[in-house]
């Protein structure tokens, strides 16, 4: 045989899975919520989503060009960040909000820390928090869905500081479907859950994190509300819990890789979210809780290393 | 049947349909064989023949040097033409005896039936196995008599035969179990007697239902032999994972199967033990699956030890296209070889030829910390971290993350969506850590 043969370390076969396939799955999982946002909030929503995604991709491209690195926008990870960010801003936001947010998410949170897989926080979430702290008015002008959108309060602002649901709060059915005021993508629980189920089915995320996160919030608010089930459901379906638990807390780079670590991580997210919602100054605590747990993730991972096969615990 | 298994693991495509229904064929008689003096783990053999000597089938031509070693025998009758260095499957060269066959296949007079198991003592059986040059035929080629000689303080209570054949493509063990189940059972009985155990298991993956059925039938009259179905998952046939599946015992980290009272042997090894006792013929030939996209007609062949791989490929209709990779063994743990001059040895479970597309190395991306490698690692390690430490020359950290517990199954590299060669980096760490330990002691 005169041909040159490849010599390499085993294994010699690889799975079909790839980074871009995983990211594309996340995009697909976000589609129901995206379509829902456009349906509920109409043209402005479509424009904001497009701006966020395009800016995220262009920013990633530009930074990789400047740093003379291979351009990797085809792995869809920037699309995921842009889309997630868009779903986290209100439909009434001005056009420059998604642009500033996407640049911050990609340039600062993701690329400056080393790019894909190296970000210590979820880029979209960090951008949302940055935008909320910097332009609080623009980021909290919630509008109710519909063509002639009028401003309205989010369900969580109704239950803030009280332990019973006021009579003027929106209907629970509307909350599950998404016919309420809120960020574009966080209003429809059912569309987000649909996306989450797809990710679990495709093996992209473990159902453990969203289930424990949401479960913890449910248990704590159930107790805090004096075992009023509808008060608890308000907390579960209101605000950013669904999008946060399903799409943000499951971010690979900023959550622990160990099975046990994921449990502690999700538990921590649930406890902090509940505490902020019940006792904090803000009506919503999902974003802060995930970012705080993101920072704690390496530590959690360090102390939750699996017991190695055949290892005898001392 | 309830299927037994371990935690973790992967499901690579099997590609067994290429050869699983093809009966074992005897390979064409070779004109020349090149027999390496080291085909096993342990000390190499010393040749005990000279150039020009006439040798017979089954005649010992290499004497084992040391306890962890195994003698080598001629697979043909003919004349010793050369004793020199020849290409080895793992890269590099190995001292080999080249024999020109006279085509007579005259059997050495020392090859005589050893009598019935019932009449042989445990020690006699171990000696027969040792003298017959029998080594683990699943691929690792660890001398079998060493496994059967535990220190007196280790009480062995179970022998497990590995019929999992979890490597994709390979079907040699499958065919062996279908075609000569009586030899597998006979060999297992001999192995059980040699270490004085009461319980014998034969573990077979559920993707070989016909083998499970055949072996169950063959084992029917021996109540202490149990054929167990194993869930089809790689690496089901890894020693420690197989022991866990059958007995739910974990071999302690850094320990050996005998630490939990178990000895594991391949079904092929057991069949070879049966042949050695029944006919007296040492290990001079084996069943090898020759397969892959680049081979014209894949086959399960009974091949004499020392036949060059290029002759074997020739016999399988040659190549259909330009080959990209030649793998000795299966695609998960086999050795990629730089030349087809290498020969069939005692551990050659497969000869796998990839075409150029299959041989192409995937482009590696950055780790996205998906944690898939952690989820599937059958040793419960964190491959992404060990690999990272290894790449940054942080060998102490790699050791702390228990790199040495890696069984090198390759599941992590397989599953990685970023196509990071995790196992390769972990191997580097293991070699470094072991080298450092040697230096210290």
XYZ file of C-alpha atoms in Angstrom:
755
model
C 0.000 0.000 0.000
C 1.569 3.251 -1.046
C -1.226 5.494 0.135
C -0.693 7.707 3.112
C -2.759 6.447 6.025
C -4.030 8.695 8.772
C -2.611 7.786 12.157
C -4.415 9.234 15.146
C -5.283 8.466 18.724
C -8.511 6.488 19.219
C -11.464 6.798 19.017
C -11.737 6.911 15.244
C -15.457 7.684 15.058
C -17.390 10.688 16.328
C -21.003 11.412 17.068
C -23.111 13.374 14.611
C -23.657 16.041 17.219
C -21.969 19.413 16.832
C -21.894 22.817 18.477
C -23.851 24.410 15.640
C -26.513 21.688 15.796
C -26.967 22.344 19.519
C -27.204 26.107 19.009
C -29.609 25.643 16.118
C -31.765 23.507 18.410
C -31.871 26.369 20.908
C -32.925 28.753 18.134
C -35.663 26.310 17.108
C -36.763 26.000 20.733
C -37.039 29.790 20.956
C -39.128 30.051 17.793
C -42.561 29.457 19.372
C -41.927 32.247 21.876
C -40.549 34.466 19.114
C -43.555 33.932 16.891
C -45.745 34.470 19.953
C -44.009 37.769 20.673
C -44.570 38.994 17.140
C -48.204 37.869 17.283
C -48.847 39.596 20.606
C -46.804 42.742 20.101
C -46.875 43.108 16.286
C -44.439 45.030 14.129
C -42.351 46.697 16.803
C -41.542 43.283 18.253
C -40.407 41.966 14.867
C -38.169 44.987 14.396
C -36.586 44.745 17.843
C -35.941 41.011 17.434
C -34.329 41.529 14.038
C -32.146 44.342 15.344
C -30.956 42.301 18.325
C -30.082 39.227 16.276
C -28.379 41.125 13.457
C -26.360 43.258 15.868
C -25.252 40.207 17.839
C -24.026 38.426 14.716
C -22.310 41.513 13.293
C -20.616 42.274 16.613
C -19.243 38.760 16.874
C -18.031 38.914 13.283
C -16.370 42.302 13.802
C -14.565 41.299 16.978
C -13.292 38.065 15.499
C -12.080 39.969 12.422
C -10.317 42.561 14.582
C -8.724 39.874 16.721
C -7.771 37.943 13.559
C -9.601 34.864 14.748
C -11.643 32.525 12.605
C -15.165 33.903 12.241
C -17.516 31.446 13.892
C -20.924 33.089 13.489
C -22.087 30.018 11.587
C -22.238 28.146 14.897
C -25.460 30.096 15.658
C -24.331 30.975 19.189
C -24.552 34.717 18.467
C -28.032 34.210 17.021
C -29.066 32.521 20.261
C -27.734 35.410 22.335
C -29.394 38.055 20.165
C -32.715 36.245 20.142
C -32.686 35.613 23.888
C -31.864 39.232 24.566
C -34.664 40.435 22.283
C -37.159 38.280 24.123
C -36.013 39.904 27.343
C -36.865 43.487 26.432
C -40.289 45.123 26.354
C -42.006 45.560 23.011
C -42.189 49.299 23.621
C -38.420 49.689 23.819
C -36.760 52.172 21.425
C -34.787 50.762 18.479
C -31.370 51.357 20.002
C -32.030 49.281 23.114
C -31.513 45.875 21.407
C -28.483 47.241 19.565
C -26.743 48.465 22.696
C -27.744 45.280 24.489
C -26.443 42.929 21.809
C -23.138 44.769 21.509
C -22.694 44.594 25.283
C -23.647 40.899 25.398
C -21.359 39.786 22.594
C -18.444 42.200 22.850
C -18.073 42.492 26.582
C -19.685 39.499 28.258
C -18.825 36.896 25.637
C -15.808 37.852 23.523
C -13.776 39.773 26.094
C -13.873 36.770 28.368
C -12.634 34.430 25.673
C -15.575 33.756 23.397
C -17.838 30.744 23.133
C -17.840 28.601 26.251
C -15.739 31.019 28.291
C -18.324 33.582 29.364
C -18.823 33.403 33.124
C -22.304 34.875 32.868
C -25.114 34.366 30.447
C -24.462 37.166 27.887
C -28.119 37.886 27.096
C -29.043 38.022 30.731
C -26.100 40.216 31.688
C -27.141 42.587 28.888
C -30.712 42.651 30.112
C -29.601 43.568 33.622
C -27.216 46.199 32.254
C -30.021 47.723 30.161
C -32.477 47.656 33.057
C -30.056 49.380 35.410
C -28.988 51.961 32.820
C -32.296 52.727 31.085
C -34.841 51.691 33.678
C -37.685 53.642 32.098
C -37.271 52.229 28.610
C -36.801 48.732 29.974
C -39.866 48.753 32.210
C -42.429 50.418 29.931
C -44.541 47.312 29.770
C -47.341 47.320 27.288
C -50.302 45.034 26.952
C -50.470 42.952 23.799
C -52.543 44.113 20.855
C -52.376 46.474 17.942
C -53.234 49.535 20.010
C -50.934 48.580 22.814
C -51.474 50.440 26.031
C -49.076 50.415 28.920
C -49.776 48.034 31.717
C -48.252 46.442 34.759
C -46.729 42.980 34.772
C -48.430 40.318 36.835
C -45.562 40.355 39.283
C -46.046 44.038 40.079
C -49.537 43.163 41.231
C -48.354 40.619 43.715
C -45.301 42.587 44.811
C -45.381 43.121 48.549
C -48.698 41.392 49.037
C -49.526 37.831 49.852
C -52.860 37.704 48.070
C -53.828 38.502 44.496
C -55.537 41.854 44.043
C -58.783 41.811 42.084
C -57.461 43.886 39.167
C -54.601 41.487 38.404
C -54.699 39.738 35.006
C -56.355 36.402 34.547
C -54.228 33.327 35.156
C -55.296 31.886 31.793
C -53.994 35.003 30.027
C -50.697 34.630 31.835
C -50.206 31.058 30.679
C -51.076 31.913 27.095
C -49.094 35.139 27.110
C -51.823 37.721 26.719
C -50.284 39.951 29.377
C -47.841 42.801 29.742
C -44.170 41.888 30.049
C -40.981 41.443 28.072
C -41.624 40.189 24.574
C -40.698 36.578 25.126
C -41.408 36.003 28.746
C -45.149 36.460 28.652
C -46.279 33.160 27.171
C -45.465 30.344 29.546
C -46.904 27.713 27.274
C -44.750 28.650 24.251
C -41.625 28.700 26.414
C -42.455 25.300 27.906
C -42.989 23.978 24.389
C -39.452 25.103 23.504
C -38.128 23.602 26.727
C -39.704 20.242 25.974
C -38.062 20.281 22.553
C -34.647 20.918 24.145
C -35.143 18.085 26.627
C -36.292 15.772 23.841
C -33.213 16.655 21.786
C -30.954 16.088 24.773
C -29.695 19.668 24.674
C -30.661 20.446 28.258
C -31.329 18.326 31.295
C -34.877 18.853 32.610
C -33.344 18.918 36.079
C -32.394 22.602 36.099
C -35.708 24.141 34.964
C -37.721 21.660 37.037
C -35.819 22.339 40.255
C -35.645 26.095 39.640
C -39.373 26.434 38.984
C -40.222 23.868 41.654
C -38.270 25.762 44.302
C -40.038 29.017 43.455
C -43.374 27.190 43.537
C -42.738 25.690 46.971
C -41.439 28.897 48.550
C -44.233 31.100 47.161
C -46.813 28.504 48.118
C -45.643 28.697 51.719
C -45.269 32.491 51.629
C -48.765 32.870 50.200
C -50.292 30.758 52.934
C -50.876 27.800 50.644
C -52.887 29.832 48.156
C -52.389 27.893 44.933
C -53.313 30.726 42.608
C -50.830 33.061 44.341
C -48.147 30.455 43.754
C -49.197 30.054 40.099
C -48.891 33.816 39.671
C -45.259 33.565 40.670
C -44.624 30.493 38.552
C -46.180 31.823 35.334
C -45.471 35.504 35.886
C -42.328 37.417 35.042
C -39.235 35.818 33.585
C -39.250 32.547 35.482
C -40.058 30.332 32.503
C -37.621 31.906 30.046
C -34.990 32.178 32.792
C -35.328 28.620 34.052
C -35.600 26.995 30.638
C -33.266 29.088 28.488
C -30.896 31.037 30.750
C -30.157 28.889 33.779
C -29.399 26.035 31.388
C -26.674 28.021 29.601
C -23.733 25.626 29.330
C -20.873 28.034 29.846
C -22.177 29.649 32.999
C -23.642 26.679 34.860
C -21.974 23.659 36.480
C -21.279 20.585 34.346
C -21.674 18.117 37.192
C -25.045 16.465 37.814
C -25.049 17.313 41.506
C -23.804 20.820 40.761
C -26.791 21.417 38.508
C -29.112 20.580 41.414
C -27.462 23.074 43.778
C -27.301 25.657 41.005
C -31.013 25.390 40.225
C -31.916 25.320 43.898
C -29.909 28.493 44.478
C -31.592 30.191 41.518
C -35.017 29.303 42.892
C -34.290 30.481 46.426
C -32.731 33.797 45.371
C -35.534 34.481 42.873
C -38.155 33.906 45.554
C -36.346 36.028 48.124
C -35.975 38.978 45.745
C -39.584 38.705 44.633
C -40.912 38.417 48.167
C -38.583 40.690 50.126
C -36.414 42.631 47.635
C -36.845 46.069 46.142
C -37.427 44.748 42.614
C -40.581 42.941 41.564
C -38.535 40.441 39.559
C -35.527 38.398 40.733
C -34.967 35.762 38.047
C -32.218 37.671 36.238
C -30.283 38.567 39.368
C -30.591 35.080 40.797
C -29.185 33.435 37.668
C -26.321 35.922 37.396
C -25.438 35.397 41.066
C -25.489 31.643 40.629
C -23.454 31.993 37.391
C -20.712 33.546 39.453
C -20.964 30.757 42.006
C -20.971 28.022 39.333
C -17.217 27.298 39.280
C -17.217 26.936 43.061
C -20.263 24.665 42.988
C -18.633 22.596 40.287
C -15.457 22.233 42.306
C -17.294 20.806 45.299
C -19.685 18.569 43.413
C -17.219 16.428 41.477
C -18.814 13.020 40.902
C -17.539 10.082 42.910
C -15.200 8.291 40.552
C -15.964 4.655 39.667
C -14.426 2.441 42.325
C -13.505 5.387 44.523
C -13.756 4.763 48.231
C -14.937 7.868 50.048
C -12.657 8.638 52.946
C -34.616 -11.351 29.893
C -33.635 -8.506 32.178
C -30.675 -6.694 30.658
C -27.794 -5.735 32.917
C -25.624 -2.676 32.428
C -23.442 0.074 33.922
C -23.895 3.837 34.317
C -22.797 6.193 31.544
C -21.716 5.140 28.093
C -22.664 5.908 24.514
C -24.427 4.436 21.518
C -22.112 4.612 18.519
C -23.461 3.328 15.188
C -22.736 -0.416 15.083
C -21.991 -1.299 11.446
C -22.071 -4.946 12.500
C -24.451 -5.850 9.682
C -21.452 -5.929 7.333
C -20.240 -9.215 8.815
C -22.526 -10.468 11.588
C -24.302 -12.978 9.359
C -21.168 -14.253 7.636
C -19.895 -17.616 8.903
C -16.260 -17.820 9.903
C -14.090 -18.744 6.925
C -10.660 -20.238 7.096
C -8.182 -17.809 5.560
C -6.049 -18.919 2.628
C -2.886 -20.737 3.599
C -0.125 -18.125 3.900
C 3.164 -18.600 2.071
C 5.032 -16.545 4.648
C 4.257 -15.576 8.219
C 5.979 -12.923 10.318
C 5.520 -13.784 13.983
C 6.255 -10.989 16.477
C 8.002 -11.946 19.697
C 5.791 -9.557 21.603
C 2.069 -9.889 21.035
C 1.076 -9.444 24.649
C 1.323 -7.054 27.573
C 4.530 -7.808 29.469
C 8.077 -8.879 28.696
C 8.860 -9.763 25.061
C 9.791 -13.337 24.175
C 13.242 -14.497 23.198
C 13.452 -16.429 19.919
C 14.559 -20.059 20.456
C 14.950 -20.892 16.787
C 17.680 -19.913 14.336
C 17.578 -18.806 10.722
C 17.459 -21.940 8.580
C 15.710 -24.085 11.237
C 12.735 -26.167 10.160
C 9.762 -25.477 12.431
C 6.392 -27.244 12.766
C 2.877 -26.020 13.506
C 2.516 -25.468 17.243
C 6.241 -25.566 17.906
C 7.384 -23.013 20.427
C 9.608 -20.442 18.707
C 9.691 -17.728 21.387
C 10.282 -18.383 25.080
C 8.496 -16.180 27.597
C 10.862 -14.040 29.601
C 9.401 -13.422 33.008
C 6.081 -14.264 34.617
C 4.067 -11.551 32.891
C 4.871 -12.773 29.400
C 3.588 -15.445 27.074
C 5.363 -17.882 24.736
C 4.925 -17.697 20.967
C 4.472 -20.663 18.609
C 4.811 -21.213 14.884
C 1.559 -21.142 12.962
C 2.946 -22.967 9.913
C 5.508 -25.645 9.138
C 8.483 -24.443 7.158
C 11.831 -22.753 7.370
C 12.891 -19.788 9.456
C 14.015 -17.195 6.961
C 14.796 -14.218 9.160
C 14.756 -12.989 12.725
C 14.707 -9.214 12.653
C 12.787 -6.035 13.405
C 9.475 -5.626 11.595
C 6.749 -2.934 11.708
C 4.471 -3.163 14.739
C 0.795 -2.216 14.909
C 1.367 0.371 17.614
C 4.004 2.148 15.527
C 7.705 1.342 15.819
C 9.144 -2.112 15.302
C 9.088 -5.473 17.019
C 11.495 -8.416 16.856
C 9.814 -10.994 14.633
C 10.509 -14.459 13.248
C 9.783 -14.788 9.519
C 8.877 -18.299 8.423
C 8.466 -19.513 4.839
C 5.702 -22.102 4.864
C 6.235 -25.428 3.110
C 2.492 -25.788 2.762
C 2.546 -29.125 4.627
C 1.221 -27.848 7.962
C 3.063 -30.644 9.717
C 2.106 -30.573 13.369
C 4.715 -30.582 16.106
C 4.777 -33.890 18.046
C 4.389 -31.949 21.306
C 0.829 -31.085 20.288
C -1.165 -33.768 22.115
C -4.598 -33.753 23.774
C -4.285 -32.928 27.459
C -7.100 -35.130 28.700
C -10.395 -34.375 30.359
C -10.959 -31.324 32.563
C -12.163 -33.570 35.365
C -8.808 -35.326 35.481
C -6.671 -32.173 35.295
C -5.691 -30.295 38.430
C -6.112 -26.537 38.727
C -2.361 -26.051 38.436
C -2.176 -28.285 35.369
C -4.842 -26.209 33.642
C -3.004 -22.952 34.379
C 0.212 -24.513 33.062
C -1.489 -25.691 29.867
C -2.829 -22.153 29.336
C 0.569 -20.621 30.005
C 2.419 -23.020 27.701
C -0.177 -22.570 24.959
C 0.665 -18.866 24.848
C -2.917 -17.855 25.579
C -3.500 -14.154 26.126
C -6.634 -11.998 26.294
C -8.066 -12.217 22.799
C -10.447 -9.292 23.103
C -7.639 -6.963 22.124
C -5.602 -6.120 25.225
C -3.626 -9.397 25.037
C -2.860 -9.676 28.741
C -1.366 -13.116 29.526
C -4.257 -15.285 30.744
C -2.233 -17.432 33.175
C -1.331 -14.285 35.137
C -5.025 -13.527 35.706
C -5.469 -17.109 36.872
C -2.637 -16.875 39.410
C -3.939 -14.485 42.056
C -1.939 -14.008 45.237
C -3.220 -16.379 47.960
C -4.921 -13.599 49.940
C -7.233 -12.793 47.006
C -10.193 -15.147 46.974
C -11.687 -15.470 43.504
C -15.341 -16.482 43.458
C -16.541 -15.570 39.970
C -15.358 -15.862 36.388
C -17.012 -13.664 33.806
C -16.675 -14.335 30.110
C -16.885 -11.211 28.037
C -19.096 -11.754 25.015
C -20.289 -8.159 24.923
C -18.301 -7.261 21.812
C -19.331 -3.652 22.282
C -16.896 -2.261 19.701
C -18.699 -1.240 16.514
C -17.929 -3.292 13.368
C -16.471 -6.321 15.195
C -18.339 -9.621 14.949
C -15.601 -12.206 15.582
C -16.830 -13.063 19.099
C -20.425 -13.086 17.898
C -19.664 -15.675 15.222
C -17.505 -17.690 17.603
C -20.378 -17.956 20.102
C -22.781 -19.001 17.349
C -20.506 -21.540 15.716
C -18.572 -23.144 18.570
C -20.549 -22.476 21.754
C -19.361 -25.824 23.156
C -15.757 -24.590 23.135
C -16.727 -21.415 25.000
C -18.506 -23.438 27.697
C -15.687 -25.985 27.879
C -13.123 -23.208 28.230
C -15.165 -21.487 30.908
C -15.400 -24.721 32.880
C -11.639 -25.121 32.640
C -11.079 -21.517 33.738
C -13.492 -21.981 36.646
C -11.687 -25.103 37.754
C -8.271 -23.442 37.427
C -9.117 -20.880 40.105
C -11.642 -23.003 41.957
C -14.746 -20.877 41.536
C -18.381 -21.913 41.652
C -19.971 -19.185 39.576
C -19.457 -18.410 35.920
C -21.172 -15.714 33.866
C -21.193 -15.178 30.136
C -22.205 -11.598 29.360
C -23.568 -10.903 25.871
C -25.010 -7.666 24.508
C -28.670 -7.691 23.511
C -27.795 -6.859 19.903
C -26.770 -10.517 19.559
C -30.002 -12.308 20.537
C -29.004 -15.385 18.533
C -25.736 -15.647 20.474
C -27.578 -15.279 23.772
C -29.938 -18.058 22.723
C -27.196 -20.371 21.481
C -25.024 -19.866 24.537
C -27.975 -20.300 26.917
C -28.742 -23.626 25.276
C -25.120 -24.704 25.428
C -24.915 -23.751 29.108
C -28.208 -25.440 30.018
C -26.652 -28.502 31.595
C -24.326 -26.464 33.831
C -26.385 -24.813 36.578
C -23.400 -22.788 37.832
C -22.941 -21.087 34.445
C -25.298 -18.215 33.762
C -25.672 -16.469 30.411
C -26.660 -12.860 31.045
C -28.028 -10.388 28.514
C -26.345 -7.000 28.603
C -27.907 -3.757 27.475
C -26.308 -2.734 24.180
C -24.159 0.229 25.088
C -20.501 1.082 24.670
C -18.229 0.297 26.640
C -20.291 -2.622 27.955
C -17.332 -4.931 27.478
C -14.891 -2.809 29.469
C -13.701 -5.047 32.266
C -14.778 -2.970 35.247
C -18.097 -1.997 33.655
C -18.823 -5.637 32.808
C -18.079 -6.724 36.374
C -20.384 -4.005 37.650
C -23.150 -5.066 35.268
C -22.934 -8.732 36.286
C -22.182 -8.485 40.013
C -22.899 -4.835 40.965
C -19.402 -4.714 42.460
C -17.090 -1.769 41.768
C -13.459 -2.652 41.236
C -11.647 -0.229 43.556
C -9.886 2.681 41.909
C -6.378 1.579 40.938
C -7.273 -2.024 41.734
C -7.756 -5.192 39.707
C -10.849 -7.350 39.120
C -9.376 -9.888 41.543
C -9.841 -7.281 44.301
C -13.569 -7.986 44.075
C -13.036 -11.700 43.558
C -13.596 -11.688 39.815
C -11.559 -12.762 36.810
C -12.749 -11.614 33.381
C -11.815 -13.342 30.151
C -12.963 -12.885 26.591
C -15.153 -15.610 25.062
C -12.454 -16.042 22.410
C -9.886 -16.676 25.112
C -12.119 -19.322 26.681
C -12.577 -21.070 23.323
C -8.805 -21.030 22.893
C -8.391 -22.654 26.320
C -10.789 -25.381 25.181
C -8.726 -25.966 22.019
C -5.487 -26.076 24.015
C -6.901 -28.744 26.350
C -8.813 -30.775 23.766
C -6.161 -30.855 21.038
C -3.040 -29.514 22.664
C -2.678 -26.892 19.923
C -1.308 -23.625 21.288
C -2.613 -20.222 20.183
C -1.513 -20.106 16.536
C -4.618 -18.749 14.862
C -7.569 -16.553 15.718
C -10.845 -15.191 14.377
C -10.549 -11.660 13.054
C -13.258 -9.463 11.556
C -11.948 -7.791 8.390
C -14.311 -4.976 7.579
C -14.912 -1.341 6.694
C -16.108 0.673 3.734
C -12.817 0.386 1.887
C -12.824 -3.449 1.900
C -14.530 -5.136 -1.065
C -16.038 -8.093 0.803
C -15.834 -7.935 4.587
C -15.390 -11.298 6.304
C -14.907 -13.092 9.593
C -11.702 -15.000 9.013
C -9.855 -17.662 10.946
C -6.323 -16.410 10.351
C -2.953 -17.755 11.331
C -0.877 -15.569 13.608
C 1.741 -13.703 11.612
C -0.151 -13.257 8.343
C 0.483 -9.760 6.968
C -2.590 -7.543 6.964
C -2.151 -6.754 3.273
C -2.599 -10.470 2.440
C -5.717 -10.541 4.597
C -7.174 -7.537 2.769
C -6.285 -9.159 -0.540
C -8.320 -12.192 0.462
C -11.317 -9.984 1.222
C -11.441 -8.848 -2.378
C -8.898 -6.095 -1.909
C -9.720 -2.432 -1.633
C -12.720 -0.776 -3.237
C -11.263 2.676 -2.941
C -8.302 4.570 -1.663
C -8.038 3.755 2.043
C -7.712 6.583 4.549
C -7.107 4.717 7.752
C -6.127 1.205 8.787
C -7.234 0.295 12.280
C -6.167 -2.817 14.154
C -9.184 -3.539 16.361
C -12.429 -1.615 16.561
C -13.038 2.073 15.848
C -13.349 3.070 19.509
C -10.155 1.629 20.975
C -8.276 0.188 17.994
C -4.837 1.333 16.907
C -4.508 3.322 13.708
C -1.568 1.886 11.836
C 0.727 3.520 9.322
C 1.301 0.489 7.121
C -0.387 -2.701 5.938
C 2.888 -4.561 6.527
C 1.784 -5.219 10.112
C 0.612 -8.741 10.879
C -2.279 -10.482 12.592
C -1.342 -11.063 16.229
C -3.021 -12.783 19.167
C -4.914 -9.593 20.018
C -6.140 -8.747 16.505
C -9.895 -8.780 16.950
C -10.431 -6.727 13.830
C -8.873 -5.175 10.760
C -10.857 -2.079 9.892
C -10.314 -0.019 6.762
C -11.800 3.440 6.492
C -12.146 5.349 3.254
C -10.710 8.850 3.000
C -13.905 10.588 4.106
C -14.189 8.455 7.231
C -10.526 9.001 7.979
C -10.817 12.761 7.845
C -10.239 14.264 11.281
C -13.084 16.544 12.360
C -12.386 20.197 12.898
C -12.122 21.000 16.559
C -13.957 23.909 18.124
C -13.866 25.486 21.569
C -15.368 23.632 24.534
C -18.895 24.903 25.130
C -19.053 23.176 28.531
C -22.120 21.192 27.547
C -21.080 18.569 30.075
C -21.895 15.642 27.775
C -18.495 14.075 28.486
C -19.216 14.222 32.222
C -22.666 12.712 31.717
C -21.441 9.717 29.761
C -18.011 8.951 31.305
C -18.317 5.349 32.543
C -15.539 6.045 35.071
C -17.426 9.145 36.317
C -14.582 11.519 35.496
C -14.761 15.078 34.162
C -12.938 14.681 30.842
C -13.240 18.357 29.881
C -11.268 19.443 32.951
C -8.619 16.717 32.757
C -8.110 17.454 29.074
C -7.776 21.151 29.814
C -5.227 20.547 32.570
C -3.290 18.199 30.314
C -3.190 20.718 27.455
C -1.875 23.350 29.852
C 0.697 20.974 31.333
C -0.999 21.021 34.739
C -0.375 17.359 35.446
C -0.869 17.601 39.191
C -4.336 19.028 38.694
C -5.043 16.299 36.136
C -4.005 13.702 38.698
C -6.204 15.311 41.328
C -9.103 15.017 38.910
C -8.200 11.310 38.786
C -6.871 11.025 35.255
C -5.445 7.619 36.184
C -8.960 6.214 36.625
C -9.630 6.773 32.917
C -10.237 3.461 31.134
C -9.469 5.035 27.734
C -12.760 3.915 26.210
C -12.972 7.100 24.104
C -16.642 7.800 24.847
C -15.831 11.434 25.726
C -14.090 12.141 22.428
C -16.947 10.425 20.606
C -19.713 12.448 22.224
C -17.997 15.870 22.229
C -19.981 18.246 19.979
C -16.900 20.466 19.625
C -14.890 17.404 18.464
C -12.181 17.976 21.059
C -9.788 14.995 21.250
C -10.403 14.654 24.982
C -9.059 11.130 25.370
C -5.872 11.994 23.532
C -5.163 14.766 26.038
C -6.100 12.531 28.970
C -3.719 9.858 27.664
C -0.931 12.421 27.628
C -1.744 13.287 31.246
C -1.788 9.619 32.262
C 1.600 8.927 30.682
C 3.044 11.994 32.369
C 1.649 11.122 35.780
C 2.806 7.493 35.549
C 6.276 8.542 34.375
C 6.555 10.928 37.288
C 5.449 8.243 39.741
C 8.087 5.873 38.362
C 10.759 8.500 38.795
C 9.743 9.091 42.380
C 9.825 5.435 43.364
